Amino acid sequence: MRPFLLISIRADDDAADNEYEAFVRFSGLSHRTLHRLRLEQESSGDLDPADYAGIMLGGGPFNASDPYESKSPAQIRAEKELAALLGTVIDEDSWFLGACYGIGTIGTAIGAVVDRRWPEPISAVPVALSDAGLADPLMGVLPPHFDAFVGHKEAISSLPPHAVLLASSPACPVQAFRVGNHVYATQFHPELDVEGLCTRITAYRHHGYFDPAEHDSLIAMARRSVVTDPPKLLPRFVELARAG
């Protein structure tokens, strides 16, 4: 049975490890069946999507819409390699799920408008499925309306006609979309629970997502939140990808 792969771009070890453990726990996979590639540290080389039942891409501090001159060599290399990988994934319609940063990278690959018009602060937001989302084999595992954790500087302002809008929130028109039958992206984080969000709030308090003075109030917000539905996407993704 082919394993799955999580691609990570988080340079902070605590945040990267927490993300990986969250994907393991919520997907139902094990450390043996969910491989990890920390793309901010190492090259993807000649990675072949066919070697994996499915590939997932986590979030992180990179933004597809960052000015080129502000990007680090690691970000430039990672984005170049992701663009090549996504070209193959989309052409072959391989199983792929990109969370948060994934919406910018997949959006860029398919010609969507990715910009800073629809940011959302770190928060729990109400998300609504579109009619296509309700009927979608992956997204349809979620209720029509649910709360999800978000926190992003960029988002998709406009999808090309061949992409299918699956979900929206009041402050972000594209919370999820699909291209082809098997390539998905979510703006919200399907792997985040309260403790995971608290870890990331602490890890990224100096990365420009929020005023560092807001750290304690954001932790309190996270602990008041009731976010239980988004992780249902991960075992469903595994189930569908294994079925082919």
Tab-separated table of C-alpha atoms in Angstrom:
chain	number	residue	atom	x	y	z
A	1	MET	CA	0.000	0.000	0.000
A	2	ARG	CA	1.442	3.367	-1.011
A	3	PRO	CA	2.153	5.875	1.760
A	4	PHE	CA	0.992	9.493	1.919
A	5	LEU	CA	3.242	12.553	1.970
A	6	LEU	CA	3.020	15.782	3.956
A	7	ILE	CA	5.000	18.685	2.513
A	8	SER	CA	5.904	21.268	5.157
A	9	ILE	CA	7.405	24.758	4.808
A	10	ARG	CA	7.660	25.642	8.528
A	11	ALA	CA	11.192	26.531	9.643
A	12	ASP	CA	10.185	26.621	13.310
A	13	ASP	CA	10.681	23.083	14.627
A	14	ASP	CA	7.909	23.256	17.236
A	15	ALA	CA	5.351	24.433	14.685
A	16	ALA	CA	6.545	21.960	12.037
A	17	ASP	CA	6.444	19.017	14.437
A	18	ASN	CA	3.042	20.053	15.789
A	19	GLU	CA	1.675	20.289	12.245
A	20	TYR	CA	2.977	16.847	11.334
A	21	GLU	CA	1.595	15.254	14.488
A	22	ALA	CA	-1.780	16.898	13.817
A	23	PHE	CA	-1.924	15.509	10.290
A	24	VAL	CA	-0.980	12.061	11.631
A	25	ARG	CA	-3.562	12.150	14.409
A	26	PHE	CA	-6.516	13.496	12.466
A	27	SER	CA	-5.876	11.562	9.235
A	28	GLY	CA	-5.667	8.228	11.034
A	29	LEU	CA	-2.295	7.568	9.408
A	30	SER	CA	0.880	6.592	11.253
A	31	HIS	CA	4.424	7.932	11.126
A	32	ARG	CA	5.188	5.004	8.844
A	33	THR	CA	2.362	5.703	6.405
A	34	LEU	CA	2.623	9.525	6.404
A	35	HIS	CA	6.040	10.584	5.196
A	36	ARG	CA	7.190	14.176	5.702
A	37	LEU	CA	9.232	16.493	3.476
A	38	ARG	CA	10.353	19.756	5.079
A	39	LEU	CA	10.692	21.690	1.863
A	40	GLU	CA	12.117	24.777	3.590
A	41	GLN	CA	15.148	22.629	4.502
A	42	GLU	CA	15.570	20.118	1.693
A	43	SER	CA	14.842	19.795	-1.988
A	44	SER	CA	11.980	17.668	-3.250
A	45	GLY	CA	14.405	16.256	-5.827
A	46	ASP	CA	12.752	13.956	-8.330
A	47	LEU	CA	9.605	13.450	-6.235
A	48	ASP	CA	7.027	11.450	-8.195
A	49	PRO	CA	3.383	11.873	-7.109
A	50	ALA	CA	2.707	8.338	-8.329
A	51	ASP	CA	4.803	7.028	-5.429
A	52	TYR	CA	2.143	8.269	-2.985
A	53	ALA	CA	-1.542	7.560	-2.557
A	54	GLY	CA	-1.978	11.256	-1.826
A	55	ILE	CA	-0.002	14.377	-1.020
A	56	MET	CA	-0.872	17.074	1.519
A	57	LEU	CA	0.693	20.521	1.834
A	58	GLY	CA	0.591	22.428	5.109
A	59	GLY	CA	0.672	26.145	5.798
A	60	GLY	CA	3.460	28.392	6.963
A	61	PRO	CA	5.045	31.830	6.731
A	62	PHE	CA	5.523	31.835	2.942
A	63	ASN	CA	3.026	33.712	0.750
A	64	ALA	CA	2.721	33.224	-2.987
A	65	SER	CA	2.007	36.952	-3.333
A	66	ASP	CA	5.144	38.081	-1.467
A	67	PRO	CA	7.221	40.494	-3.585
A	68	TYR	CA	9.988	38.508	-5.234
A	69	GLU	CA	12.712	40.693	-3.747
A	70	SER	CA	11.467	39.935	-0.232
A	71	LYS	CA	11.592	36.169	-0.660
A	72	SER	CA	14.385	34.161	0.905
A	73	PRO	CA	16.424	31.729	-1.209
A	74	ALA	CA	14.598	28.888	0.568
A	75	GLN	CA	11.199	30.300	-0.385
A	76	ILE	CA	12.244	30.879	-4.002
A	77	ARG	CA	13.529	27.310	-4.290
A	78	ALA	CA	10.482	25.829	-2.542
A	79	GLU	CA	8.061	27.715	-4.776
A	80	LYS	CA	9.918	26.672	-7.921
A	81	GLU	CA	9.821	23.036	-6.859
A	82	LEU	CA	6.179	23.234	-5.796
A	83	ALA	CA	5.237	24.766	-9.141
A	84	ALA	CA	6.879	21.858	-10.978
A	85	LEU	CA	5.247	19.302	-8.676
A	86	LEU	CA	1.818	20.889	-8.980
A	87	GLY	CA	2.137	20.951	-12.756
A	88	THR	CA	2.451	17.159	-12.668
A	89	VAL	CA	-0.233	16.751	-9.980
A	90	ILE	CA	-2.755	18.815	-11.934
A	91	ASP	CA	-1.924	17.224	-15.295
A	92	GLU	CA	-2.270	13.732	-13.809
A	93	ASP	CA	-5.145	14.674	-11.472
A	94	SER	CA	-3.334	13.103	-8.520
A	95	TRP	CA	-4.827	13.251	-5.040
A	96	PHE	CA	-3.610	16.464	-3.412
A	97	LEU	CA	-4.841	18.610	-0.527
A	98	GLY	CA	-3.230	21.977	0.155
A	99	ALA	CA	-4.123	23.840	3.357
A	100	CYS	CA	-3.729	27.635	3.731
A	101	TYR	CA	-0.423	28.130	1.840
A	102	GLY	CA	-1.703	25.446	-0.499
A	103	ILE	CA	-4.489	27.705	-1.718
A	104	GLY	CA	-1.932	30.275	-2.868
A	105	THR	CA	0.345	27.766	-4.562
A	106	ILE	CA	-2.414	25.795	-6.281
A	107	GLY	CA	-4.219	29.034	-7.102
A	108	THR	CA	-1.090	30.409	-8.747
A	109	ALA	CA	-0.629	27.165	-10.690
A	110	ILE	CA	-4.134	27.354	-12.191
A	111	GLY	CA	-4.147	31.086	-12.946
A	112	ALA	CA	-6.288	32.317	-10.037
A	113	VAL	CA	-5.874	35.852	-8.687
A	114	VAL	CA	-3.923	35.528	-5.422
A	115	ASP	CA	-3.547	38.833	-3.564
A	116	ARG	CA	-3.975	40.626	-0.218
A	117	ARG	CA	-7.613	41.756	-0.635
A	118	TRP	CA	-9.181	39.148	1.668
A	119	PRO	CA	-6.909	38.502	4.670
A	120	GLU	CA	-8.328	37.024	7.850
A	121	PRO	CA	-6.741	37.464	11.270
A	122	ILE	CA	-6.071	34.438	13.450
A	123	SER	CA	-9.586	33.485	14.474
A	124	ALA	CA	-12.395	30.983	14.225
A	125	VAL	CA	-14.682	31.942	11.332
A	126	PRO	CA	-18.008	30.611	10.019
A	127	VAL	CA	-17.594	28.747	6.712
A	128	ALA	CA	-20.415	27.795	4.349
A	129	LEU	CA	-20.262	25.109	1.677
A	130	SER	CA	-21.419	25.978	-1.830
A	131	ASP	CA	-23.866	23.703	-3.649
A	132	ALA	CA	-20.836	22.116	-5.320
A	133	GLY	CA	-19.218	21.693	-1.904
A	134	LEU	CA	-22.276	19.940	-0.530
A	135	ALA	CA	-22.152	17.497	-3.441
A	136	ASP	CA	-18.369	17.053	-3.397
A	137	PRO	CA	-17.093	13.625	-2.263
A	138	LEU	CA	-14.474	15.205	0.026
A	139	MET	CA	-16.024	18.463	1.223
A	140	GLY	CA	-19.449	16.882	1.578
A	141	VAL	CA	-18.238	15.109	4.721
A	142	LEU	CA	-18.578	18.494	6.452
A	143	PRO	CA	-21.876	20.082	7.537
A	144	PRO	CA	-23.264	22.903	5.361
A	145	HIS	CA	-22.085	25.471	7.931
A	146	PHE	CA	-19.150	25.034	10.325
A	147	ASP	CA	-16.483	27.012	12.166
A	148	ALA	CA	-12.824	26.747	11.187
A	149	PHE	CA	-9.516	28.236	12.267
A	150	VAL	CA	-7.882	30.671	9.856
A	151	GLY	CA	-5.026	33.143	9.818
A	152	HIS	CA	-3.664	34.389	6.511
A	153	LYS	CA	-2.320	37.469	4.744
A	154	GLU	CA	-3.255	36.442	1.197
A	155	ALA	CA	-6.232	34.716	-0.380
A	156	ILE	CA	-7.847	34.074	-3.748
A	157	SER	CA	-9.877	36.955	-5.126
A	158	SER	CA	-10.949	35.224	-8.331
A	159	LEU	CA	-10.932	31.623	-9.546
A	160	PRO	CA	-10.562	30.643	-13.216
A	161	PRO	CA	-13.626	29.032	-14.827
A	162	HIS	CA	-12.268	25.483	-14.653
A	163	ALA	CA	-11.921	25.590	-10.834
A	164	VAL	CA	-14.896	24.677	-8.634
A	165	LEU	CA	-15.688	26.894	-5.637
A	166	LEU	CA	-16.487	24.672	-2.653
A	167	ALA	CA	-16.704	26.973	0.376
A	168	SER	CA	-16.671	30.636	1.438
A	169	SER	CA	-16.625	32.716	4.610
A	170	PRO	CA	-18.013	36.239	5.184
A	171	ALA	CA	-14.575	37.875	4.885
A	172	CYS	CA	-12.986	35.510	2.346
A	173	PRO	CA	-14.817	34.497	-0.857
A	174	VAL	CA	-12.718	31.382	-1.539
A	175	GLN	CA	-12.304	29.117	1.494
A	176	ALA	CA	-11.990	25.953	-0.589
A	177	PHE	CA	-11.898	24.918	-4.238
A	178	ARG	CA	-11.198	21.915	-6.427
A	179	VAL	CA	-9.525	21.600	-9.795
A	180	GLY	CA	-10.019	18.401	-11.748
A	181	ASN	CA	-11.444	15.622	-9.607
A	182	HIS	CA	-8.721	15.139	-7.020
A	183	VAL	CA	-6.804	18.390	-6.414
A	184	TYR	CA	-8.137	20.385	-3.451
A	185	ALA	CA	-7.178	23.514	-1.572
A	186	THR	CA	-8.555	25.005	1.618
A	187	GLN	CA	-7.886	28.442	3.059
A	188	PHE	CA	-8.857	27.210	6.513
A	189	HIS	CA	-6.776	24.690	8.434
A	190	PRO	CA	-8.310	21.184	8.516
A	191	GLU	CA	-5.530	19.952	10.826
A	192	LEU	CA	-5.911	22.541	13.575
A	193	ASP	CA	-7.401	21.987	16.985
A	194	VAL	CA	-7.233	24.410	19.911
A	195	GLU	CA	-3.860	23.215	21.219
A	196	GLY	CA	-2.372	23.265	17.733
A	197	LEU	CA	-3.516	26.831	17.172
A	198	CYS	CA	-2.062	27.895	20.530
A	199	THR	CA	1.299	26.394	19.517
A	200	ARG	CA	1.295	28.337	16.271
A	201	ILE	CA	0.216	31.601	17.888
A	202	THR	CA	3.285	31.370	20.112
A	203	ALA	CA	5.592	30.257	17.286
A	204	TYR	CA	4.555	33.052	14.937
A	205	ARG	CA	4.067	35.955	17.345
A	206	HIS	CA	6.851	37.910	15.561
A	207	HIS	CA	5.992	37.013	11.948
A	208	GLY	CA	3.595	39.878	11.220
A	209	TYR	CA	0.315	37.978	11.561
A	210	PHE	CA	-0.628	39.981	14.651
A	211	ASP	CA	0.729	42.502	17.129
A	212	PRO	CA	2.879	40.509	19.591
A	213	ALA	CA	1.028	42.288	22.398
A	214	GLU	CA	-2.113	40.383	21.299
A	215	HIS	CA	-0.541	36.999	22.044
A	216	ASP	CA	-2.373	36.326	25.296
A	217	SER	CA	-5.760	37.507	23.998
A	218	LEU	CA	-5.398	35.275	20.928
A	219	ILE	CA	-4.591	32.286	23.127
A	220	ALA	CA	-7.734	33.066	25.133
A	221	MET	CA	-9.766	33.338	21.914
A	222	ALA	CA	-8.493	29.954	20.769
A	223	ARG	CA	-9.417	28.334	24.076
A	224	ARG	CA	-12.951	29.755	23.891
A	225	SER	CA	-13.486	28.421	20.371
A	226	VAL	CA	-15.405	25.293	19.464
A	227	VAL	CA	-13.906	24.032	16.205
A	228	THR	CA	-14.536	20.331	15.625
A	229	ASP	CA	-15.606	19.745	12.020
A	230	PRO	CA	-12.640	20.640	9.734
A	231	PRO	CA	-10.442	17.677	10.818
A	232	LYS	CA	-13.071	15.344	9.321
A	233	LEU	CA	-11.595	16.226	5.929
A	234	LEU	CA	-8.352	14.378	6.606
A	235	PRO	CA	-9.579	10.800	7.142
A	236	ARG	CA	-11.999	11.315	4.264
A	237	PHE	CA	-9.133	12.428	2.017
A	238	VAL	CA	-7.190	9.306	2.990
A	239	GLU	CA	-10.215	7.099	2.333
A	240	LEU	CA	-10.870	8.570	-1.109
A	241	ALA	CA	-7.214	8.589	-2.148
A	242	ARG	CA	-6.770	4.946	-1.143
A	243	ALA	CA	-9.841	4.011	-3.149
A	244	GLY	CA	-8.321	5.729	-6.157
